Short mmCIF file of C-alpha atoms in Angstrom, two decimals:
data_model
loop_
_atom_site.label_atom_id
_atom_site.label_comp_id
_atom_site.label_asym_id
_atom_site.label_seq_id
_atom_site.Cartn_x
_atom_site.Cartn_y
_atom_site.Cartn_z
CA MET A 1219 110.76 84.75 -26.55
CA THR A 1220 114.20 83.98 -28.31
CA ALA A 1221 116.80 86.71 -27.44
CA LYS A 1222 118.45 88.36 -30.45
CA PRO A 1223 120.86 91.03 -30.91
CA THR A 1224 120.37 94.56 -30.39
CA THR A 1225 119.22 96.31 -33.70
CA ASP A 1226 121.49 98.92 -35.54
CA LYS A 1227 118.85 101.44 -34.95
CA ALA A 1228 118.88 100.89 -31.20
CA ARG A 1229 122.73 100.92 -31.12
CA THR A 1230 122.58 104.37 -32.97
CA ARG A 1231 120.38 105.85 -30.91
CA GLY A 1232 122.10 104.94 -27.71
CA ASN A 1233 125.48 106.30 -29.02
CA SER A 1234 124.18 109.54 -30.43
CA ALA A 1235 124.28 112.98 -28.83
CA PRO A 1236 121.87 113.45 -26.06
CA GLY A 1237 118.46 114.39 -27.21
CA ASN A 1238 115.31 115.72 -25.37
CA SER A 1239 115.42 115.11 -21.64
CA ALA A 1240 112.17 116.81 -20.70
CA LEU A 1241 109.59 114.32 -18.92
CA ASN A 1242 106.04 115.40 -18.79
CA ALA A 1243 102.53 114.15 -19.40
CA ASP A 1244 102.68 114.90 -23.24
CA ARG A 1245 105.59 112.68 -23.65
CA ARG A 1246 104.25 110.00 -21.60
CA THR A 1247 101.19 109.92 -23.60
CA ARG A 1248 103.21 109.84 -26.85
CA GLU A 1249 105.60 107.07 -25.73
CA LEU A 1250 102.68 104.84 -24.31
CA ARG A 1251 101.14 105.07 -27.70
CA ARG A 1252 104.48 104.12 -29.46
CA LEU A 1253 105.01 101.27 -27.13
CA GLY A 1254 101.79 99.87 -28.27
CA ASP A 1255 102.55 100.33 -31.97
CA ASP A 1256 106.23 99.04 -31.86
CA ALA A 1257 107.21 97.41 -28.69
CA ASP A 1258 110.61 96.20 -29.93
CA ILE A 1259 112.41 96.15 -26.37
CA ASP A 1260 115.58 94.95 -25.40
CA LEU A 1261 115.46 95.59 -21.72
CA LEU A 1262 112.50 96.27 -19.75
CA VAL A 1263 113.23 97.74 -16.13
CA ILE A 1264 110.59 97.66 -13.40
CA GLY A 1265 111.01 100.02 -10.81
CA GLY A 1266 111.76 103.91 -10.77
CA GLY A 1267 113.95 104.19 -7.75
CA VAL A 1268 117.60 105.05 -8.01
CA THR A 1269 118.91 101.62 -9.13
CA GLY A 1270 116.09 101.21 -11.73
CA VAL A 1271 116.70 104.48 -13.31
CA GLY A 1272 120.36 103.94 -13.06
CA ALA A 1273 119.91 100.61 -14.83
CA ALA A 1274 117.73 102.42 -17.46
CA LEU A 1275 120.65 105.02 -18.07
CA ASP A 1276 123.37 102.36 -18.17
CA ALA A 1277 121.36 100.27 -20.78
CA ALA A 1278 120.36 103.12 -23.01
CA ALA A 1279 123.99 104.54 -23.02
CA ARG A 1280 125.00 101.18 -24.25
CA GLY A 1281 122.85 101.33 -27.22
CA LEU A 1282 119.90 99.05 -25.97
CA ARG A 1283 116.25 99.87 -26.64
CA THR A 1284 115.08 100.42 -22.86
CA VAL A 1285 111.80 100.87 -21.18
CA LEU A 1286 111.40 101.72 -17.57
CA VAL A 1287 108.09 101.52 -15.74
CA GLU A 1288 107.02 102.78 -12.47
CA ARG A 1289 103.69 102.15 -10.88
CA HIS A 1290 103.88 105.22 -8.88
CA ASP A 1291 106.20 108.14 -9.28
CA LEU A 1292 109.98 108.50 -9.64
CA ALA A 1293 111.74 108.13 -6.34
CA PHE A 1294 108.35 107.03 -4.62
CA GLY A 1295 109.94 104.40 -2.44
CA THR A 1296 113.14 104.07 -0.49
CA SER A 1297 115.01 106.39 -2.81
CA ARG A 1298 113.49 109.44 -1.27
CA TRP A 1299 113.82 108.33 2.25
CA SER A 1300 117.66 108.10 2.52
CA SER A 1301 120.05 110.16 4.69
CA LYS A 1302 120.92 112.22 1.35
CA LEU A 1303 124.36 111.32 2.17
CA VAL A 1304 126.89 109.87 -0.22
CA HIS A 1305 128.90 107.64 2.21
CA GLY A 1306 132.64 106.65 1.80
CA GLY A 1307 132.09 103.33 3.45
CA LEU A 1308 133.51 103.99 6.98
CA ARG A 1309 130.95 101.92 8.73
CA TYR A 1310 131.64 98.99 6.60
CA LEU A 1311 135.18 99.02 7.41
CA ALA A 1312 134.04 98.73 11.04
CA GLY A 1313 132.26 95.48 10.11
CA GLY A 1314 135.22 94.21 8.19
CA HIS A 1315 133.49 94.66 4.87
CA VAL A 1316 136.48 96.16 3.09
CA GLY A 1317 135.23 95.37 -0.49
CA ILE A 1318 131.93 97.53 -0.14
CA ALA A 1319 133.84 100.33 1.84
CA HIS A 1320 136.12 100.53 -1.15
CA GLU A 1321 133.27 100.38 -3.83
CA SER A 1322 131.44 103.15 -1.76
CA ALA A 1323 134.35 105.42 -1.85
CA VAL A 1324 134.95 104.72 -5.62
CA GLU A 1325 131.18 105.48 -6.41
CA ARG A 1326 131.36 108.57 -4.17
CA ALA A 1327 134.29 109.78 -6.16
CA ILE A 1328 132.28 109.27 -9.49
CA LEU A 1329 129.35 111.25 -8.03
CA ILE A 1330 131.24 114.15 -6.53
CA GLY A 1331 133.86 114.38 -9.11
CA SER A 1332 132.04 113.25 -12.58
CA THR A 1333 128.42 112.45 -12.83
CA ALA A 1334 126.40 114.80 -10.28
CA THR A 1335 128.83 117.53 -9.62
CA HIS A 1336 125.83 119.84 -9.08
CA LEU A 1337 123.96 117.65 -6.70
CA VAL A 1338 126.61 116.53 -4.48
CA ARG A 1339 128.91 118.64 -2.20
CA PRO A 1340 131.48 117.97 0.36
CA LEU A 1341 130.37 117.95 3.95
CA PRO A 1342 132.50 117.99 6.88
CA GLN A 1343 131.42 115.76 9.79
CA ILE A 1344 132.44 116.49 13.46
CA VAL A 1345 132.53 114.10 16.46
CA PRO A 1346 132.66 116.37 19.75
CA LEU A 1347 135.38 115.26 22.21
CA LEU A 1348 133.28 115.53 25.37
CA PRO A 1349 133.71 113.64 28.75
CA GLY A 1350 131.27 110.87 27.84
CA LEU A 1351 133.46 109.80 24.95
CA GLY A 1352 136.49 107.66 26.46
CA ARG A 1353 139.87 107.58 25.17
CA ALA A 1354 139.66 103.92 23.65
CA SER A 1355 136.31 105.21 21.69
CA GLN A 1356 138.21 108.40 20.69
CA ALA A 1357 141.01 106.33 19.31
CA LEU A 1358 138.85 104.09 17.61
CA ILE A 1359 137.05 106.68 15.84
CA ARG A 1360 140.16 108.54 14.87
CA THR A 1361 141.73 105.08 13.30
CA GLY A 1362 138.49 104.86 11.40
CA PHE A 1363 138.73 108.37 10.11
CA LEU A 1364 142.54 107.60 9.05
CA ALA A 1365 141.16 104.53 7.28
CA GLY A 1366 138.68 106.68 5.39
CA ASP A 1367 141.50 108.68 4.21
CA VAL A 1368 143.10 105.77 2.65
CA LEU A 1369 139.79 104.88 1.04
CA ARG A 1370 139.54 108.30 -0.38
CA ARG A 1371 142.93 108.31 -1.83
CA GLY A 1372 142.47 104.65 -3.11
CA ALA A 1373 139.23 105.95 -4.92
CA GLY A 1374 141.10 108.93 -6.67
CA THR A 1375 139.28 111.63 -4.71
CA PRO A 1376 141.60 114.58 -4.28
CA ALA A 1377 141.95 116.26 -1.03
CA ALA A 1378 140.87 119.62 -2.63
CA ILE A 1379 137.54 118.05 -2.85
CA LEU A 1380 137.46 115.96 0.37
CA PRO A 1381 140.21 117.00 2.80
CA ARG A 1382 141.81 114.65 5.19
CA SER A 1383 140.79 113.91 8.54
CA ARG A 1384 142.04 115.96 11.59
CA ARG A 1385 141.50 117.03 15.16
CA VAL A 1386 140.20 120.44 15.62
CA ALA A 1387 139.88 122.80 18.54
CA ALA A 1388 136.97 123.49 20.58
CA ALA A 1389 136.29 126.93 18.81
CA GLU A 1390 136.30 125.16 15.46
CA THR A 1391 134.08 122.44 16.77
CA LEU A 1392 131.62 125.07 18.06
CA ARG A 1393 131.61 126.96 14.72
CA LEU A 1394 130.58 123.77 12.83
CA ALA A 1395 128.11 122.77 15.54
CA PRO A 1396 127.14 125.84 17.79
CA THR A 1397 124.68 123.94 19.94
CA VAL A 1398 127.32 121.43 21.29
CA ARG A 1399 127.97 121.47 24.91
CA ARG A 1400 130.92 123.64 26.04
CA ALA A 1401 131.52 122.18 29.52
CA GLY A 1402 134.45 119.79 29.12
CA LEU A 1403 134.70 120.04 25.44
CA ARG A 1404 138.12 119.09 24.27
CA GLY A 1405 137.73 119.69 20.69
CA GLY A 1406 136.63 117.49 17.76
CA LEU A 1407 137.55 114.93 15.37
CA GLN A 1408 136.73 116.10 11.72
CA ALA A 1409 136.34 114.04 8.50
CA TRP A 1410 134.69 114.84 5.09
CA ASP A 1411 131.93 113.04 3.36
CA GLY A 1412 129.44 113.73 0.39
CA GLN A 1413 126.04 115.09 0.75
CA LEU A 1414 123.17 115.21 -1.98
CA VAL A 1415 121.00 118.39 -1.93
CA ASP A 1416 118.25 115.78 -2.40
CA ASP A 1417 118.08 111.89 -3.35
CA ALA A 1418 114.88 112.27 -5.13
CA ARG A 1419 116.54 115.15 -7.43
CA LEU A 1420 119.25 112.67 -8.16
CA VAL A 1421 116.56 110.00 -9.39
CA VAL A 1422 114.84 112.55 -11.65
CA ALA A 1423 118.17 113.55 -12.92
CA LEU A 1424 119.07 110.01 -13.82
CA ALA A 1425 115.79 109.50 -15.51
CA ARG A 1426 116.02 112.56 -17.52
CA THR A 1427 119.40 111.52 -18.55
CA ALA A 1428 118.04 108.10 -19.65
CA ALA A 1429 115.32 109.78 -21.39
CA SER A 1430 118.04 111.95 -23.43
CA ARG A 1431 119.86 108.91 -24.35
CA GLY A 1432 116.67 107.15 -25.96
CA ALA A 1433 115.13 105.20 -23.00
CA THR A 1434 111.35 105.31 -22.50
CA ILE A 1435 110.49 106.44 -18.82
CA LEU A 1436 107.01 105.64 -17.84
CA THR A 1437 105.62 106.53 -14.42
CA ARG A 1438 101.93 105.54 -13.29
CA VAL A 1439 102.57 102.24 -15.32
CA GLU A 1440 102.46 99.13 -13.39
CA ALA A 1441 103.76 95.82 -14.38
CA VAL A 1442 102.08 92.53 -13.71
CA ASP A 1443 102.41 88.73 -14.83
CA VAL A 1444 106.07 89.50 -15.08
CA LYS A 1445 108.16 86.77 -16.70
CA GLY A 1446 111.82 86.72 -18.12
CA ASP A 1447 110.64 87.84 -21.56
CA SER A 1448 107.37 89.80 -21.13
CA ALA A 1449 105.03 91.69 -18.81
CA THR A 1450 101.69 92.98 -18.94
CA LEU A 1451 101.72 96.85 -18.38
CA ARG A 1452 98.68 98.49 -16.77
CA ASP A 1453 98.37 102.40 -17.20
CA THR A 1454 97.11 103.22 -13.63
CA LEU A 1455 95.48 106.55 -14.88
CA THR A 1456 93.39 104.93 -17.60
CA GLY A 1457 93.39 101.27 -16.60
CA GLU A 1458 94.37 100.40 -20.08
CA THR A 1459 96.64 97.20 -20.34
CA LEU A 1460 99.28 96.19 -23.05
CA LEU A 1461 101.26 93.18 -23.23
CA VAL A 1462 104.91 93.70 -24.00
CA ARG A 1463 107.77 91.48 -24.90
CA ALA A 1464 111.35 92.15 -23.94
CA ARG A 1465 114.67 90.33 -24.65
CA ALA A 1466 115.49 90.77 -20.98
CA VAL A 1467 113.34 91.96 -17.80
CA VAL A 1468 115.06 93.43 -14.88
CA ASN A 1469 113.28 93.79 -11.40
CA ALA A 1470 114.61 96.68 -9.60
CA THR A 1471 111.62 97.40 -7.10
CA GLY A 1472 113.61 97.34 -3.88
CA VAL A 1473 111.52 96.30 -0.89
CA TRP A 1474 108.77 94.92 -3.39
CA ALA A 1475 111.15 92.90 -5.30
CA ASP A 1476 109.53 89.68 -3.77
CA GLN A 1477 106.15 90.78 -5.10
CA VAL A 1478 107.56 90.66 -8.56
CA ASP A 1479 109.85 87.51 -7.85
CA PRO A 1480 108.24 85.43 -5.18
CA SER A 1481 111.56 83.25 -5.13
CA ILE A 1482 113.38 86.04 -3.14
CA GLU A 1483 113.30 86.23 0.36
CA LEU A 1484 113.97 89.79 1.76
CA ARG A 1485 114.44 91.21 5.20
CA PRO A 1486 113.79 94.71 5.26
CA SER A 1487 114.99 97.09 7.94
CA ARG A 1488 113.68 100.54 8.66
CA GLY A 1489 115.87 103.91 8.88
CA THR A 1490 114.16 106.72 10.39
CA HIS A 1491 115.11 110.32 10.48
CA LEU A 1492 113.53 113.43 12.14
CA VAL A 1493 113.17 117.00 10.68
CA PHE A 1494 113.90 120.23 12.68
CA ASP A 1495 114.12 123.80 11.66
CA ALA A 1496 117.77 124.83 11.26
CA ALA A 1497 117.26 127.32 14.25
CA ALA A 1498 117.03 124.26 16.52
CA PHE A 1499 120.74 123.50 15.74
CA GLY A 1500 121.91 127.02 15.78
CA GLY A 1501 123.48 127.23 12.06
CA LEU A 1502 124.64 123.68 11.96
CA CYS A 1503 127.09 123.69 9.00
CA ALA A 1504 128.47 120.02 9.25
CA SER A 1505 127.33 116.67 9.94
CA LEU A 1506 127.16 116.30 13.76
CA THR A 1507 128.19 112.82 14.42
CA VAL A 1508 127.31 111.20 17.75
CA PRO A 1509 128.41 107.69 18.48
CA VAL A 1510 125.68 105.43 20.00
CA PRO A 1511 126.24 104.48 23.44
CA GLY A 1512 127.40 100.69 23.57
CA SER A 1513 128.33 100.35 20.07
CA THR A 1514 131.63 100.74 18.14
CA SER A 1515 130.15 101.22 14.71
CA ARG A 1516 126.84 102.97 14.96
CA PHE A 1517 126.30 106.75 14.84
CA VAL A 1518 123.59 109.25 14.83
CA PHE A 1519 123.93 112.09 12.44
CA ALA A 1520 122.23 115.63 12.50
CA PHE A 1521 123.10 117.37 9.18
CA PRO A 1522 121.94 120.63 7.50
CA ALA A 1523 119.44 120.17 4.59
CA ALA A 1524 117.36 121.98 1.95
CA HIS A 1525 114.76 124.62 2.70
CA GLY A 1526 116.27 125.56 6.13
CA ARG A 1527 116.10 122.29 7.78
CA VAL A 1528 118.14 119.79 9.75
CA TYR A 1529 117.73 115.92 9.44
CA LEU A 1530 118.49 113.68 12.18
CA GLY A 1531 119.06 110.01 11.71
CA LEU A 1532 119.60 107.22 11.43
CA THR A 1533 117.78 104.06 13.16
CA ASP A 1534 118.21 100.50 11.95
CA GLU A 1535 115.27 98.25 12.99
CA ASP A 1536 113.98 95.11 11.63
CA ALA A 1537 110.56 95.71 9.69
CA PRO A 1538 108.65 92.55 9.28
CA GLY A 1539 105.22 92.22 7.74
CA PRO A 1540 103.62 93.81 4.77
CA VAL A 1541 105.51 96.74 3.15
CA PRO A 1542 103.85 99.98 3.49
CA ASP A 1543 104.06 102.70 0.59
CA GLU A 1544 105.12 105.30 3.16
CA PRO A 1545 106.68 103.60 6.30
CA ARG A 1546 106.30 105.46 9.45
CA PRO A 1547 108.95 106.00 12.41
CA THR A 1548 108.09 104.25 15.59
CA GLU A 1549 107.82 105.89 19.13
CA SER A 1550 110.92 104.03 20.11
CA GLU A 1551 113.05 105.13 17.28
CA ILE A 1552 112.04 108.74 17.87
CA ASP A 1553 113.16 108.52 21.37
CA PHE A 1554 116.23 106.78 20.44
CA LEU A 1555 117.39 109.56 18.00
CA LEU A 1556 116.51 112.30 20.74
CA ASP A 1557 118.13 110.51 23.57
CA THR A 1558 121.41 109.94 21.62
CA VAL A 1559 121.72 113.47 20.15
CA ASN A 1560 120.93 114.99 23.38
CA THR A 1561 124.03 113.58 24.91
CA VAL A 1562 126.21 116.08 23.23
CA LEU A 1563 123.88 118.91 23.04
CA ARG A 1564 124.01 122.09 25.38
CA GLU A 1565 120.11 122.59 25.35
CA PRO A 1566 118.28 119.09 24.93
CA LEU A 1567 116.03 118.86 22.08
CA SER A 1568 112.30 117.53 22.89
CA ARG A 1569 109.55 116.44 20.64
CA THR A 1570 107.95 119.67 20.43
CA ASP A 1571 111.04 120.70 18.51
CA ILE A 1572 110.24 117.99 15.69
CA ARG A 1573 108.67 119.56 12.64
CA GLY A 1574 108.47 116.47 10.72
CA SER A 1575 109.76 112.80 10.31
CA TYR A 1576 110.32 110.13 7.50
CA ALA A 1577 111.42 106.30 7.51
CA GLY A 1578 112.54 104.41 4.57
CA LEU A 1579 112.92 100.44 4.18
CA ARG A 1580 116.15 98.96 3.05
CA PRO A 1581 115.81 95.82 0.70
CA LEU A 1582 118.04 93.56 2.57
CA LEU A 1583 118.37 89.87 1.62
CA LYS A 1584 117.09 87.50 4.38
CA THR A 1585 119.78 85.85 6.39
CA ASP A 1586 119.45 82.84 9.08
CA ASP A 1587 120.55 85.36 12.04
CA GLY A 1588 122.09 88.51 13.14
CA SER A 1589 120.55 91.96 13.34
CA THR A 1590 119.78 94.09 10.41
CA SER A 1591 122.69 96.40 11.30
CA ASP A 1592 125.00 93.53 10.81
CA ILE A 1593 123.80 92.48 7.49
CA SER A 1594 126.02 93.47 4.72
CA ARG A 1595 125.11 96.16 2.36
CA GLU A 1596 126.61 94.22 -0.63
CA HIS A 1597 124.07 93.92 -3.61
CA ALA A 1598 123.10 90.69 -5.30
CA VAL A 1599 121.84 90.03 -8.74
CA LEU A 1600 119.55 87.07 -8.92
CA THR A 1601 117.71 85.09 -11.60
CA SER A 1602 114.44 83.65 -11.05
CA PRO A 1603 112.99 80.52 -12.30
CA THR A 1604 111.01 82.36 -14.97
CA GLY A 1605 114.22 84.40 -16.19
CA VAL A 1606 113.47 87.74 -14.30
CA ILE A 1607 116.68 89.27 -13.29
CA THR A 1608 116.56 90.95 -9.74
CA ILE A 1609 118.74 93.33 -8.16
CA VAL A 1610 118.61 93.66 -4.37
CA GLY A 1611 120.62 94.98 -1.50
CA GLY A 1612 123.12 97.82 -1.95
CA LYS A 1613 122.61 101.47 -1.11
CA LEU A 1614 122.04 104.68 -2.71
CA THR A 1615 125.92 105.59 -2.87
CA THR A 1616 126.45 102.41 -4.95
CA TYR A 1617 123.56 102.44 -7.42
CA ARG A 1618 125.55 103.01 -10.43
CA ARG A 1619 127.75 99.92 -9.84
CA MET A 1620 124.52 97.93 -9.05
CA ALA A 1621 123.07 99.12 -12.31
CA GLU A 1622 126.09 98.11 -14.32
CA ASP A 1623 126.14 94.82 -12.79
CA VAL A 1624 122.53 94.14 -13.38
CA VAL A 1625 122.65 95.42 -17.04
CA ASP A 1626 125.78 93.05 -17.64
CA ALA A 1627 123.70 90.15 -16.37
CA ALA A 1628 120.88 90.99 -18.61
CA ILE A 1629 123.07 91.38 -21.53
CA ASP A 1630 124.71 87.93 -20.99
CA ALA A 1631 121.42 86.24 -20.24
CA ALA A 1632 119.74 87.48 -23.33
CA GLY A 1633 122.94 87.33 -25.72
CA LEU A 1634 122.49 90.95 -26.38
CA ILE A 1635 125.21 93.14 -28.27
CA ALA A 1636 125.89 96.19 -26.53
CA GLU A 1637 128.81 98.58 -25.72
CA PRO A 1638 130.58 98.61 -22.49
CA CYS A 1639 129.12 100.55 -19.57
CA ARG A 1640 129.76 104.24 -19.98
CA THR A 1641 128.10 105.89 -16.70
CA ALA A 1642 131.28 106.20 -14.64
CA ARG A 1643 131.99 109.22 -17.11
CA LEU A 1644 128.65 110.35 -18.32
CA PRO A 1645 127.39 113.55 -16.67
CA LEU A 1646 123.83 113.81 -15.59
CA ILE A 1647 121.55 116.48 -16.90
CA GLY A 1648 122.57 119.70 -15.15
CA ALA A 1649 126.20 118.59 -14.16
CA VAL A 1650 128.29 121.61 -13.73
CA SER A 1651 131.44 122.24 -11.87
CA GLY A 1652 134.60 124.29 -11.49
CA ALA A 1653 134.90 127.56 -13.57
CA ALA A 1654 131.90 126.52 -15.61
CA ARG A 1655 129.67 126.49 -12.66
CA ASP A 1656 130.99 129.80 -11.55
CA ARG A 1657 129.86 131.14 -15.00
CA VAL A 1658 126.32 130.26 -14.31
CA ASP A 1659 124.44 133.29 -13.54
CA ALA A 1660 121.93 132.08 -11.14
CA PRO A 1661 121.73 131.85 -7.19
CA PRO A 1662 123.59 129.05 -5.60
CA THR A 1663 120.54 127.47 -4.25
CA LEU A 1664 119.17 127.11 -7.67
CA ILE A 1665 122.56 125.76 -9.10
CA GLU A 1666 122.47 123.06 -6.32
CA ARG A 1667 119.19 122.07 -7.30
CA TYR A 1668 119.35 122.31 -11.10
CA GLY A 1669 123.00 122.79 -11.96
CA SER A 1670 123.41 124.49 -15.61
CA GLU A 1671 119.51 124.36 -15.96
CA ALA A 1672 119.15 126.98 -13.25
CA THR A 1673 119.37 129.60 -16.10
CA THR A 1674 116.11 127.80 -17.52
CA ILE A 1675 114.33 128.82 -14.10
CA LEU A 1676 115.54 132.12 -14.52
CA ALA A 1677 114.34 132.62 -18.00
CA ALA A 1678 110.89 131.56 -17.14
CA ILE A 1679 110.80 134.26 -14.33
CA ALA A 1680 112.05 136.66 -16.74
CA ASP A 1681 109.22 136.00 -19.16
CA ASN A 1682 106.90 135.87 -16.35
CA PRO A 1683 107.86 137.77 -13.08
CA ALA A 1684 104.98 136.11 -11.20
CA LEU A 1685 106.91 133.01 -11.32
CA GLY A 1686 109.68 134.33 -9.14
CA GLU A 1687 107.48 134.36 -6.23
CA PRO A 1688 107.96 131.78 -3.51
CA VAL A 1689 105.02 129.13 -3.55
CA THR A 1690 104.37 130.14 0.00
CA PRO A 1691 106.12 132.69 2.40
CA GLY A 1692 109.05 131.39 4.21
CA ILE A 1693 109.84 128.54 1.60
CA ASP A 1694 112.71 128.93 -0.83
CA VAL A 1695 110.82 127.41 -3.87
CA SER A 1696 109.47 129.58 -6.53
CA ALA A 1697 106.65 129.18 -8.69
CA ALA A 1698 108.89 128.68 -11.57
CA GLU A 1699 110.33 125.46 -10.07
CA PHE A 1700 106.84 124.00 -9.66
CA ALA A 1701 106.29 124.83 -13.48
CA PHE A 1702 109.71 123.28 -14.41
CA GLY A 1703 108.80 120.11 -12.51
CA ILE A 1704 105.73 119.88 -14.60
CA SER A 1705 107.18 120.70 -17.92
CA HIS A 1706 110.53 118.92 -17.48
CA GLU A 1707 110.84 116.67 -14.47
CA GLY A 1708 107.55 114.43 -14.91
CA ALA A 1709 105.47 115.62 -12.34
CA LEU A 1710 102.03 114.37 -12.91
CA ASP A 1711 100.13 115.80 -9.71
CA VAL A 1712 100.51 117.75 -6.68
CA ALA A 1713 102.14 115.05 -4.68
CA ASP A 1714 104.96 114.72 -7.16
CA LEU A 1715 105.86 118.37 -6.74
CA LEU A 1716 105.39 118.64 -3.05
CA ASP A 1717 106.86 115.38 -1.94
CA ARG A 1718 109.41 114.65 -4.48
CA ARG A 1719 110.54 117.28 -6.83
CA THR A 1720 110.84 119.40 -3.68
CA ARG A 1721 110.79 118.12 -0.23
CA ILE A 1722 108.23 120.80 1.19
CA GLY A 1723 105.99 117.87 2.00
CA LEU A 1724 108.42 116.48 4.82
CA ILE A 1725 106.71 119.23 7.16
CA ALA A 1726 103.10 118.87 7.02
CA SER A 1727 102.23 122.38 7.92
CA ASP A 1728 104.53 123.62 4.88
CA ARG A 1729 102.94 121.20 2.52
CA ASP A 1730 99.41 122.47 3.43
CA ALA A 1731 100.65 126.13 2.88
CA ALA A 1732 102.09 125.09 -0.58
CA LEU A 1733 99.22 123.15 -1.87
CA ALA A 1734 97.40 125.96 -3.52
CA ALA A 1735 100.40 126.97 -5.45
CA ALA A 1736 100.94 123.29 -6.57
CA GLU A 1737 97.42 123.24 -7.71
CA ALA A 1738 97.74 126.54 -9.38
CA ALA A 1739 101.11 125.36 -11.38
CA PHE A 1740 98.89 122.40 -12.86
CA ALA A 1741 96.07 124.63 -13.71
CA ALA A 1742 98.43 127.07 -15.52
CA HIS A 1743 100.16 124.25 -17.31
CA SER A 1744 96.76 122.92 -18.52
CA GLY A 1745 95.75 126.53 -19.59
#
């Protein structure tokens, strides 16, 4: 199909004030029908992870008629299996990758200061100074933290948001990480980074913001027979198919990118995390950062997470072979994480302390040699012989820059007329900070998850007090949040609620306990 300029209608929609952001089954049905009646598409994005929805938002905000399809649910793949950390790029400095380290720091500043202020919070990280950490290693870590301060300043992040690194006393180290060994503790090295309340919530916020700017967001829709100007879409709920044409097609399917474009060769690596009750770490309120013995650039992190949990990660292992929908940790990875964190704990953790686990696959480009931990996380924009434009590599923190680059490439390739990228200053749905955040009359936990929309949750509870009840005893998620996930956040089944709109499902017993409430939420919505 011959590329042609964006229509005035599309440009007007993209530049207009935000519209309805609610994603739900009714909207999906309407937009699928409309797509069949009028498939005038500038950009078709395949993949509902963070990069795909980021590209959809970028394109829609520039005035392009944008459609995104995802064969499962939003954040179904790698985007829900991250560390939930918004990194400033220290690890990449250690490997000599100055460019991506700076890019990470810049994108962290945008997330924490402009676009996702409700979802990202400053998080202290602490490296305990114990006898096992030699003076040379200590000096190297301190130098890295100082370099991180330079990155922070260069990215424009004020010290009021992310304070400078420093050495702290043993008492402060134990306040931040109470279960650290006291014997021989000389204090700690402290730095600051960003933490997402949840990675899947970031993806949903991006998708809803894109929808508010005119993008069509369709889950449970699979793209097959993909070419540079067309694809056949299959509704996986009904089996119905539809051939659509687009002026440009973007492949943002992550570790499945080579299934859409066979000319790409990927070398996925697996990153594994373990899930603990917060009590196992005694009130941890920082990222407990433990150097991996024998490495100068790798660390294991234990950090507080939603629902009264602590996540422990991260591994970096080759993951050859077919890509599963839900990767699983290996026994050796579990042992590695436990063995490493136990080097600094007063009472060692065992497998009986583990409540859950998860693993994700990183979509790294294949190289001739080198371990996956040494492969650069820089992203790449590739064009296949059929004209499909693929974005691979990168990491969650830099999703916005990745989206900008792939949309730029699509505009150039198809000769589209579009405005410059606006996403560096475009707040996501719910974004609120400073005095405005202080004026949101809602519990802090709700504000962290929903930002300014927390009042919508409370209004639903005021109308129906039963919605204020927890979905199961001991879980800090209310029935109103399940209802909101269905009416506003595109949840189409109980797995969407339990495993992605909330992270209850990371612990199997909690998932089982909340299953009835999720089923009841859909029954009430249908009624």
